PDB file of C-alpha atoms in Angstrom:
ATOM      1  CA  MET A  23     135.936  13.963 217.643  1.00  0.00           C
ATOM      2  CA  ARG A  24     138.588  15.816 215.650  1.00  0.00           C
ATOM      3  CA  HIS A  25     136.668  18.903 214.472  1.00  0.00           C
ATOM      4  CA  LEU A  26     134.024  20.932 216.288  1.00  0.00           C
ATOM      5  CA  LEU A  27     132.388  24.124 215.008  1.00  0.00           C
ATOM      6  CA  GLY A  28     135.224  24.617 212.567  1.00  0.00           C
ATOM      7  CA  ALA A  29     137.993  24.188 215.146  1.00  0.00           C
ATOM      8  CA  ASP A  30     140.628  21.463 214.888  1.00  0.00           C
ATOM      9  CA  MET A  31     140.700  19.779 218.308  1.00  0.00           C
ATOM     10  CA  ALA A  32     144.198  18.402 217.720  1.00  0.00           C
ATOM     11  CA  GLU A  33     145.495  21.920 217.173  1.00  0.00           C
ATOM     12  CA  GLU A  34     143.535  23.188 220.180  1.00  0.00           C
ATOM     13  CA  ARG A  35     145.077  20.530 222.439  1.00  0.00           C
ATOM     14  CA  LEU A  36     148.548  21.273 221.064  1.00  0.00           C
ATOM     15  CA  VAL A  37     148.263  24.994 221.778  1.00  0.00           C
ATOM     16  CA  THR A  38     146.764  24.424 225.248  1.00  0.00           C
ATOM     17  CA  TRP A  39     149.540  21.987 226.130  1.00  0.00           C
ATOM     18  CA  ARG A  40     152.208  24.420 224.964  1.00  0.00           C
ATOM     19  CA  ARG A  41     150.690  27.280 226.983  1.00  0.00           C
ATOM     20  CA  MET A  42     150.520  25.159 230.140  1.00  0.00           C
ATOM     21  CA  GLU A  43     154.179  24.198 229.842  1.00  0.00           C
ATOM     22  CA  ALA A  44     155.062  27.850 229.298  1.00  0.00           C
ATOM     23  CA  LEU A  45     153.067  28.871 232.398  1.00  0.00           C
ATOM     24  CA  MET A  46     154.993  26.319 234.432  1.00  0.00           C
ATOM     25  CA  ALA A  47     158.391  27.262 233.010  1.00  0.00           C
ATOM     26  CA  GLN A  48     157.778  30.979 233.565  1.00  0.00           C
ATOM     27  CA  GLY A  49     156.360  30.556 237.072  1.00  0.00           C
ATOM     28  CA  LYS A  50     152.962  31.941 236.117  1.00  0.00           C
ATOM     29  CA  VAL A  51     150.678  29.035 237.028  1.00  0.00           C
ATOM     30  CA  PRO A  52     147.613  30.560 238.772  1.00  0.00           C
ATOM     31  CA  ALA A  53     146.175  29.170 241.984  1.00  0.00           C
ATOM     32  CA  ASN A  54     144.035  26.071 241.471  1.00  0.00           C
ATOM     33  CA  PRO A  55     140.377  27.188 241.579  1.00  0.00           C
ATOM     34  CA  TYR A  56     139.309  23.688 242.625  1.00  0.00           C
ATOM     35  CA  LYS A  57     139.619  21.976 245.983  1.00  0.00           C
ATOM     36  CA  LEU A  58     139.090  18.336 246.829  1.00  0.00           C
ATOM     37  CA  GLY A  59     136.705  17.609 249.666  1.00  0.00           C
ATOM     38  CA  ALA A  60     134.737  14.511 250.629  1.00  0.00           C
ATOM     39  CA  GLY A  61     135.881  12.830 247.444  1.00  0.00           C
ATOM     40  CA  GLN A  62     134.570  15.621 245.198  1.00  0.00           C
ATOM     41  CA  LEU A  63     136.055  18.651 243.455  1.00  0.00           C
ATOM     42  CA  ALA A  64     134.534  21.997 244.391  1.00  0.00           C
ATOM     43  CA  GLY A  65     135.218  25.229 242.566  1.00  0.00           C
ATOM     44  CA  ASN A  66     134.449  27.190 239.391  1.00  0.00           C
ATOM     45  CA  VAL A  67     137.106  28.402 236.976  1.00  0.00           C
ATOM     46  CA  THR A  68     134.477  30.412 235.065  1.00  0.00           C
ATOM     47  CA  GLY A  69     133.039  32.165 238.139  1.00  0.00           C
ATOM     48  CA  PRO A  70     133.456  35.796 239.265  1.00  0.00           C
ATOM     49  CA  SER A  71     137.223  35.307 239.639  1.00  0.00           C
ATOM     50  CA  ALA A  72     137.678  33.873 236.153  1.00  0.00           C
ATOM     51  CA  GLN A  73     139.810  36.800 235.006  1.00  0.00           C
ATOM     52  CA  THR A  74     142.180  36.205 237.909  1.00  0.00           C
ATOM     53  CA  HIS A  75     142.718  32.621 236.812  1.00  0.00           C
ATOM     54  CA  LEU A  76     143.126  33.465 233.129  1.00  0.00           C
ATOM     55  CA  ALA A  77     145.087  36.717 233.407  1.00  0.00           C
ATOM     56  CA  LYS A  78     148.462  34.973 233.501  1.00  0.00           C
ATOM     57  CA  LEU A  79     147.887  33.712 229.952  1.00  0.00           C
ATOM     58  CA  ASN A  80     148.195  37.305 228.752  1.00  0.00           C
ATOM     59  CA  GLU A  81     151.610  37.599 230.423  1.00  0.00           C
ATOM     60  CA  LEU A  82     153.232  34.699 228.563  1.00  0.00           C
ATOM     61  CA  SER A  83     156.388  35.178 226.536  1.00  0.00           C
ATOM     62  CA  PRO A  84     156.697  35.226 223.611  1.00  0.00           C
ATOM     63  CA  THR A  85     153.484  37.102 222.901  1.00  0.00           C
ATOM     64  CA  ALA A  86     152.578  34.542 220.197  1.00  0.00           C
ATOM     65  CA  LEU A  87     151.634  32.148 223.022  1.00  0.00           C
ATOM     66  CA  ARG A  88     148.947  34.495 224.322  1.00  0.00           C
ATOM     67  CA  PRO A  89     145.305  33.766 223.352  1.00  0.00           C
ATOM     68  CA  GLN A  90     144.011  35.642 220.317  1.00  0.00           C
ATOM     69  CA  MET A  91     140.478  35.997 218.996  1.00  0.00           C
ATOM     70  CA  GLU A  92     141.134  35.245 215.333  1.00  0.00           C
ATOM     71  CA  GLY A  93     137.950  33.217 214.850  1.00  0.00           C
ATOM     72  CA  ILE A  94     137.232  29.510 214.654  1.00  0.00           C
ATOM     73  CA  ASN A  95     137.756  29.461 210.889  1.00  0.00           C
ATOM     74  CA  ALA A  96     141.321  30.730 210.774  1.00  0.00           C
ATOM     75  CA  THR A  97     142.558  30.852 207.208  1.00  0.00           C
ATOM     76  CA  VAL A  98     144.907  28.208 205.848  1.00  0.00           C
ATOM     77  CA  PRO A  99     147.599  30.845 205.154  1.00  0.00           C
ATOM     78  CA  ASN A 100     147.414  31.924 208.816  1.00  0.00           C
ATOM     79  CA  ARG A 101     147.828  28.310 209.936  1.00  0.00           C
ATOM     80  CA  LEU A 102     150.834  27.897 207.663  1.00  0.00           C
ATOM     81  CA  ALA A 103     152.323  31.109 208.987  1.00  0.00           C
ATOM     82  CA  ARG A 104     151.983  29.956 212.593  1.00  0.00           C
ATOM     83  CA  ALA A 105     153.623  26.628 211.783  1.00  0.00           C
ATOM     84  CA  ALA A 106     156.459  28.372 209.968  1.00  0.00           C
ATOM     85  CA  GLY A 107     157.075  30.673 212.897  1.00  0.00           C
ATOM     86  CA  GLY A 108     155.853  33.899 211.397  1.00  0.00           C
ATOM     87  CA  VAL A 109     156.302  33.619 207.633  1.00  0.00           C
ATOM     88  CA  SER A 110     154.146  36.240 205.935  1.00  0.00           C
ATOM     89  CA  SER A 111     151.002  34.664 204.514  1.00  0.00           C
ATOM     90  CA  SER A 112     148.908  37.540 203.236  1.00  0.00           C
ATOM     91  CA  GLN A 113     147.499  36.769 199.774  1.00  0.00           C
ATOM     92  CA  MET A 114     150.105  34.075 199.134  1.00  0.00           C
ATOM     93  CA  GLY A 115     150.495  33.217 195.471  1.00  0.00           C
ATOM     94  CA  ASP A 116     150.405  29.801 193.802  1.00  0.00           C
ATOM     95  CA  GLY A 117     154.155  29.242 194.080  1.00  0.00           C
ATOM     96  CA  VAL A 118     154.602  30.326 197.668  1.00  0.00           C
ATOM     97  CA  SER A 119     153.127  27.218 199.316  1.00  0.00           C
ATOM     98  CA  GLU A 120     155.636  25.019 197.511  1.00  0.00           C
ATOM     99  CA  MET A 121     158.398  27.378 198.538  1.00  0.00           C
ATOM    100  CA  LEU A 122     157.242  27.295 202.156  1.00  0.00           C
ATOM    101  CA  ALA A 123     157.300  23.492 202.233  1.00  0.00           C
ATOM    102  CA  ARG A 124     160.820  23.533 200.769  1.00  0.00           C
ATOM    103  CA  GLN A 125     161.822  26.079 203.382  1.00  0.00           C
ATOM    104  CA  TRP A 126     160.625  23.716 206.086  1.00  0.00           C
ATOM    105  CA  GLN A 127     162.481  20.845 204.399  1.00  0.00           C
ATOM    106  CA  GLN A 128     165.756  22.723 204.774  1.00  0.00           C
ATOM    107  CA  GLN A 129     165.291  22.596 208.537  1.00  0.00           C
ATOM    108  CA  PHE A 130     165.347  18.771 208.379  1.00  0.00           C
ATOM    109  CA  ASN A 131     168.191  18.183 205.935  1.00  0.00           C
ATOM    110  CA  PRO A 132     169.892  16.184 207.298  1.00  0.00           C
ATOM    111  CA  PRO A 133     167.367  14.729 209.807  1.00  0.00           C
ATOM    112  CA  ALA A 134     169.807  15.298 212.689  1.00  0.00           C
ATOM    113  CA  LYS A 135     169.455  19.027 212.017  1.00  0.00           C
ATOM    114  CA  GLY A 136     165.697  18.742 212.458  1.00  0.00           C
ATOM    115  CA  GLN A 137     166.132  17.763 216.101  1.00  0.00           C
ATOM    116  CA  LYS A 138     166.608  21.452 216.800  1.00  0.00           C
ATOM    117  CA  VAL A 139     163.057  22.235 215.635  1.00  0.00           C
ATOM    118  CA  PRO A 140     160.821  22.378 218.746  1.00  0.00           C
ATOM    119  CA  LEU A 141     158.352  19.542 219.246  1.00  0.00           C
ATOM    120  CA  TYR A 142     155.421  21.910 218.896  1.00  0.00           C
ATOM    121  CA  GLY A 143     156.754  23.260 215.610  1.00  0.00           C
ATOM    122  CA  ARG A 144     157.098  19.739 214.202  1.00  0.00           C
ATOM    123  CA  ALA A 145     153.596  18.838 215.360  1.00  0.00           C
ATOM    124  CA  SER A 146     152.126  22.007 213.850  1.00  0.00           C
ATOM    125  CA  MET A 147     153.769  21.268 210.487  1.00  0.00           C
ATOM    126  CA  LEU A 148     152.341  17.743 210.441  1.00  0.00           C
ATOM    127  CA  LEU A 149     148.878  18.992 211.408  1.00  0.00           C
ATOM    128  CA  THR A 150     149.059  21.460 208.508  1.00  0.00           C
ATOM    129  CA  PHE A 151     149.705  18.622 206.063  1.00  0.00           C
ATOM    130  CA  ILE A 152     146.961  16.477 207.606  1.00  0.00           C
ATOM    131  CA  ARG A 153     144.436  19.263 207.127  1.00  0.00           C
ATOM    132  CA  ASN A 154     145.642  20.008 203.605  1.00  0.00           C
ATOM    133  CA  PRO A 155     147.018  16.894 201.850  1.00  0.00           C
ATOM    134  CA  ALA A 156     148.916  17.250 198.591  1.00  0.00           C
ATOM    135  CA  GLY A 157     146.576  17.569 195.655  1.00  0.00           C
ATOM    136  CA  ILE A 158     143.855  19.366 197.622  1.00  0.00           C
ATOM    137  CA  PRO A 159     143.320  23.012 196.537  1.00  0.00           C
ATOM    138  CA  LEU A 160     143.689  25.422 199.448  1.00  0.00           C
ATOM    139  CA  PRO A 161     141.611  28.547 200.150  1.00  0.00           C
ATOM    140  CA  GLY A 162     143.808  31.604 199.706  1.00  0.00           C
ATOM    141  CA  PHE A 163     146.227  29.870 197.326  1.00  0.00           C
ATOM    142  CA  GLY A 164     144.143  29.997 194.150  1.00  0.00           C
ATOM    143  CA  THR A 165     144.725  26.678 192.423  1.00  0.00           C
ATOM    144  CA  GLY A 166     147.927  25.985 194.323  1.00  0.00           C
ATOM    145  CA  ASN A 167     148.492  23.275 196.944  1.00  0.00           C
ATOM    146  CA  VAL A 168     150.545  23.066 200.124  1.00  0.00           C
ATOM    147  CA  ALA A 169     153.129  21.273 198.004  1.00  0.00           C
ATOM    148  CA  THR A 170     153.411  18.965 195.042  1.00  0.00           C
ATOM    149  CA  GLY A 171     155.346  16.024 196.403  1.00  0.00           C
ATOM    150  CA  THR A 172     157.484  18.015 198.787  1.00  0.00           C
ATOM    151  CA  ASP A 173     155.138  17.498 201.715  1.00  0.00           C
ATOM    152  CA  ASP A 174     155.390  13.679 201.869  1.00  0.00           C
ATOM    153  CA  THR A 175     159.181  13.918 201.813  1.00  0.00           C
ATOM    154  CA  LEU A 176     159.017  16.493 204.585  1.00  0.00           C
ATOM    155  CA  ILE A 177     156.695  14.305 206.672  1.00  0.00           C
ATOM    156  CA  VAL A 178     159.234  11.458 206.548  1.00  0.00           C
ATOM    157  CA  SER A 179     162.056  13.880 207.394  1.00  0.00           C
ATOM    158  CA  ILE A 180     160.140  15.143 210.428  1.00  0.00           C
ATOM    159  CA  LEU A 181     159.490  11.588 211.617  1.00  0.00           C
ATOM    160  CA  ARG A 182     163.168  10.663 211.211  1.00  0.00           C
ATOM    161  CA  ALA A 183     164.279  13.752 213.124  1.00  0.00           C
ATOM    162  CA  SER A 184     161.798  12.964 215.886  1.00  0.00           C
ATOM    163  CA  SER A 185     163.001   9.374 216.081  1.00  0.00           C
ATOM    164  CA  LEU A 186     166.563  10.627 216.517  1.00  0.00           C
ATOM    165  CA  LYS A 187     165.371  13.128 219.109  1.00  0.00           C
ATOM    166  CA  GLY A 188     163.548  10.376 220.999  1.00  0.00           C
ATOM    167  CA  ASP A 189     160.138  12.036 221.090  1.00  0.00           C
ATOM    168  CA  LEU A 190     158.463  10.336 218.107  1.00  0.00           C
ATOM    169  CA  THR A 191     155.855   8.673 220.331  1.00  0.00           C
ATOM    170  CA  LEU A 192     154.877  11.998 221.881  1.00  0.00           C
ATOM    171  CA  LEU A 193     154.742  13.628 218.448  1.00  0.00           C
ATOM    172  CA  MET A 194     152.465  10.932 217.013  1.00  0.00           C
ATOM    173  CA  ASP A 195     150.159  11.114 220.019  1.00  0.00           C
ATOM    174  CA  MET A 196     149.779  14.809 219.217  1.00  0.00           C
ATOM    175  CA  VAL A 197     148.932  14.421 215.542  1.00  0.00           C
ATOM    176  CA  ASP A 198     147.339  10.912 215.128  1.00  0.00           C
ATOM    177  CA  ALA A 199     149.218   8.289 213.117  1.00  0.00           C
ATOM    178  CA  GLN A 200     146.325   7.122 210.920  1.00  0.00           C
ATOM    179  CA  SER A 201     145.393  10.656 209.902  1.00  0.00           C
ATOM    180  CA  LEU A 202     149.003  11.429 209.022  1.00  0.00           C
ATOM    181  CA  LEU A 203     149.600   8.303 206.917  1.00  0.00           C
ATOM    182  CA  SER A 204     146.277   8.646 205.105  1.00  0.00           C
ATOM    183  CA  ALA A 205     147.184  12.230 204.133  1.00  0.00           C
ATOM    184  CA  MET A 206     150.280  11.020 202.246  1.00  0.00           C
ATOM    185  CA  ASN A 207     149.892  10.504 198.491  1.00  0.00           C
ATOM    186  CA  ASP A 208     153.319   9.068 197.686  1.00  0.00           C
ATOM    187  CA  LYS A 209     153.038   5.335 198.374  1.00  0.00           C
ATOM    188  CA  GLY A 210     156.783   4.878 198.813  1.00  0.00           C
ATOM    189  CA  GLN A 211     157.055   7.692 201.328  1.00  0.00           C
ATOM    190  CA  ARG A 212     153.950   6.436 203.150  1.00  0.00           C
ATOM    191  CA  LEU A 213     155.508   2.977 203.512  1.00  0.00           C
ATOM    192  CA  THR A 214     158.729   4.560 204.767  1.00  0.00           C
ATOM    193  CA  ALA A 215     156.768   6.545 207.352  1.00  0.00           C
ATOM    194  CA  GLU A 216     154.950   3.414 208.458  1.00  0.00           C
ATOM    195  CA  ARG A 217     158.218   1.487 208.818  1.00  0.00           C
ATOM    196  CA  LEU A 218     159.513   4.261 211.066  1.00  0.00           C
ATOM    197  CA  LEU A 219     156.474   3.818 213.306  1.00  0.00           C
ATOM    198  CA  VAL A 220     157.097   0.063 213.469  1.00  0.00           C
ATOM    199  CA  VAL A 221     160.876   0.178 213.963  1.00  0.00           C
ATOM    200  CA  SER A 222     160.661   2.959 216.562  1.00  0.00           C
ATOM    201  CA  GLY A 223     158.292   0.827 218.621  1.00  0.00           C
ATOM    202  CA  TYR A 224     155.445   3.341 218.396  1.00  0.00           C
ATOM    203  CA  TYR A 225     152.848   0.721 217.497  1.00  0.00           C
ATOM    204  CA  ARG A 226     154.067  -1.653 220.204  1.00  0.00           C
ATOM    205  CA  GLN A 227     153.425   0.865 222.955  1.00  0.00           C
ATOM    206  CA  LEU A 228     149.841   1.671 221.930  1.00  0.00           C
ATOM    207  CA  GLY A 229     147.179   0.981 224.521  1.00  0.00           C
ATOM    208  CA  VAL A 230     144.135  -1.155 223.783  1.00  0.00           C
ATOM    209  CA  MET A 231     141.729   1.717 223.097  1.00  0.00           C
ATOM    210  CA  ASN A 232     144.166   3.702 220.951  1.00  0.00           C
ATOM    211  CA  ALA A 233     145.187   0.653 218.891  1.00  0.00           C
ATOM    212  CA  THR A 234     141.553  -0.370 218.389  1.00  0.00           C
ATOM    213  CA  ASN A 235     140.623   3.141 217.315  1.00  0.00           C
ATOM    214  CA  GLN A 236     143.508   3.331 214.821  1.00  0.00           C
ATOM    215  CA  ILE A 237     142.504   0.020 213.209  1.00  0.00           C
ATOM    216  CA  GLN A 238     138.846   1.018 213.059  1.00  0.00           C
ATOM    217  CA  LYS A 239     139.799   4.227 211.286  1.00  0.00           C
ATOM    218  CA  TRP A 240     141.688   2.256 208.631  1.00  0.00           C
ATOM    219  CA  VAL A 241     138.664   0.010 208.191  1.00  0.00           C
ATOM    220  CA  GLU A 242     136.347   3.006 207.874  1.00  0.00           C
ATOM    221  CA  ALA A 243     138.712   4.572 205.320  1.00  0.00           C
ATOM    222  CA  GLY A 244     137.695   1.912 202.778  1.00  0.00           C
ATOM    223  CA  ASN A 245     138.183  -1.734 201.887  1.00  0.00           C
ATOM    224  CA  ASN A 246     141.232  -1.577 199.659  1.00  0.00           C
ATOM    225  CA  ASN A 247     144.672  -3.182 199.726  1.00  0.00           C
ATOM    226  CA  ASP A 248     146.462  -0.178 201.213  1.00  0.00           C
ATOM    227  CA  ASN A 249     144.036   0.332 204.092  1.00  0.00           C
ATOM    228  CA  ARG A 250     143.950  -3.387 204.890  1.00  0.00           C
ATOM    229  CA  ARG A 251     147.743  -3.573 204.894  1.00  0.00           C
ATOM    230  CA  HIS A 252     148.074  -0.570 207.208  1.00  0.00           C
ATOM    231  CA  ALA A 253     145.576  -2.104 209.638  1.00  0.00           C
ATOM    232  CA  GLN A 254     147.346  -5.480 209.455  1.00  0.00           C
ATOM    233  CA  THR A 255     150.760  -3.926 210.081  1.00  0.00           C
ATOM    234  CA  LEU A 256     149.495  -2.160 213.175  1.00  0.00           C
ATOM    235  CA  PHE A 257     147.667  -5.253 214.481  1.00  0.00           C
ATOM    236  CA  ARG A 258     150.679  -7.547 213.997  1.00  0.00           C
ATOM    237  CA  SER A 259     153.004  -5.045 215.683  1.00  0.00           C
ATOM    238  CA  LEU A 260     151.081  -5.148 218.961  1.00  0.00           C
ATOM    239  CA  PRO A 261     152.296  -7.239 221.911  1.00  0.00           C
ATOM    240  CA  THR A 262     150.319 -10.479 222.250  1.00  0.00           C
ATOM    241  CA  ALA A 263     148.400  -9.407 225.358  1.00  0.00           C
ATOM    242  CA  ILE A 264     147.311  -6.106 223.791  1.00  0.00           C
ATOM    243  CA  ARG A 265     146.571  -7.759 220.460  1.00  0.00           C
ATOM    244  CA  ASN A 266     144.190 -10.249 222.080  1.00  0.00           C
ATOM    245  CA  GLN A 267     142.258  -7.469 223.812  1.00  0.00           C
ATOM    246  CA  VAL A 268     142.082  -5.453 220.596  1.00  0.00           C
ATOM    247  CA  LEU A 269     140.857  -8.558 218.775  1.00  0.00           C
ATOM    248  CA  THR A 270     138.032  -8.959 221.295  1.00  0.00           C
ATOM    249  CA  ARG A 271     136.954  -5.334 220.821  1.00  0.00           C
ATOM    250  CA  LEU A 272     137.061  -5.561 217.030  1.00  0.00           C
ATOM    251  CA  GLU A 273     135.043  -8.787 217.061  1.00  0.00           C
ATOM    252  CA  LYS A 274     132.412  -7.121 219.260  1.00  0.00           C
ATOM    253  CA  ALA A 275     132.298  -4.283 216.737  1.00  0.00           C
ATOM    254  CA  LYS A 276     131.643  -6.962 214.050  1.00  0.00           C
ATOM    255  CA  ILE A 277     134.644  -5.898 211.961  1.00  0.00           C
ATOM    256  CA  PRO A 278     135.626  -8.709 209.551  1.00  0.00           C
ATOM    257  CA  ALA A 279     138.948 -10.254 210.542  1.00  0.00           C
ATOM    258  CA  ALA A 280     140.139 -10.119 206.931  1.00  0.00           C
ATOM    259  CA  ARG A 281     140.246  -6.326 207.199  1.00  0.00           C
ATOM    260  CA  TYR A 282     143.024  -6.283 209.799  1.00  0.00           C
ATOM    261  CA  ARG A 283     144.538  -9.793 210.276  1.00  0.00           C
TER     262      ARG A 283
END
């Protein structure tokens, strides 16, 4: 389940994770409202003392980390602004989205420079491109797009920087590999991104459920050469023990072997 009532669950998890780490780093973690007794948890975070448990969130620094009621259908420009760290996004014109993507690209040229971009910032950029692939008109941009070719180059740059940083696996777990690759229009850049996932060992460390889910998503995306090849690359990259378990699950799901082997 990626979207619910207009909210992007990947983005929700990313923000929640970031807030929890900030609470820990700033020494603001509230008392645990739950207690373990007789093998069961007892407590209620939403009870009469809910405000006590949640109040620390409104003390986080910077203030951008504090919860805001901006609605479940936040505008695309607002999402872009958050990912860019505060770039103004009010009534952005057709050329601004391209400029914004190029501005991000500068942060990753060369890739070693991109290691300085926080993990959450990199994840937010990738989630922006997943939600709004190149070639898809965006609300608030008229007929403009997030970028016209710049975004796929930027995606690869972000992956390279993350590989150098050593947190590529964590980044991909945040954004979902299949969703990211399928959002890329440039075939050459998509293949480069996939090779990074293979060479970095990301596919090899996938668990049975995650690997099975990724392959099923490629199968559901359509029976064409590109989708089959992506599924095959993932399947062949798995360690033998994991691959055999994934194979069993896919066979139970009655997915034709030709779609991923």
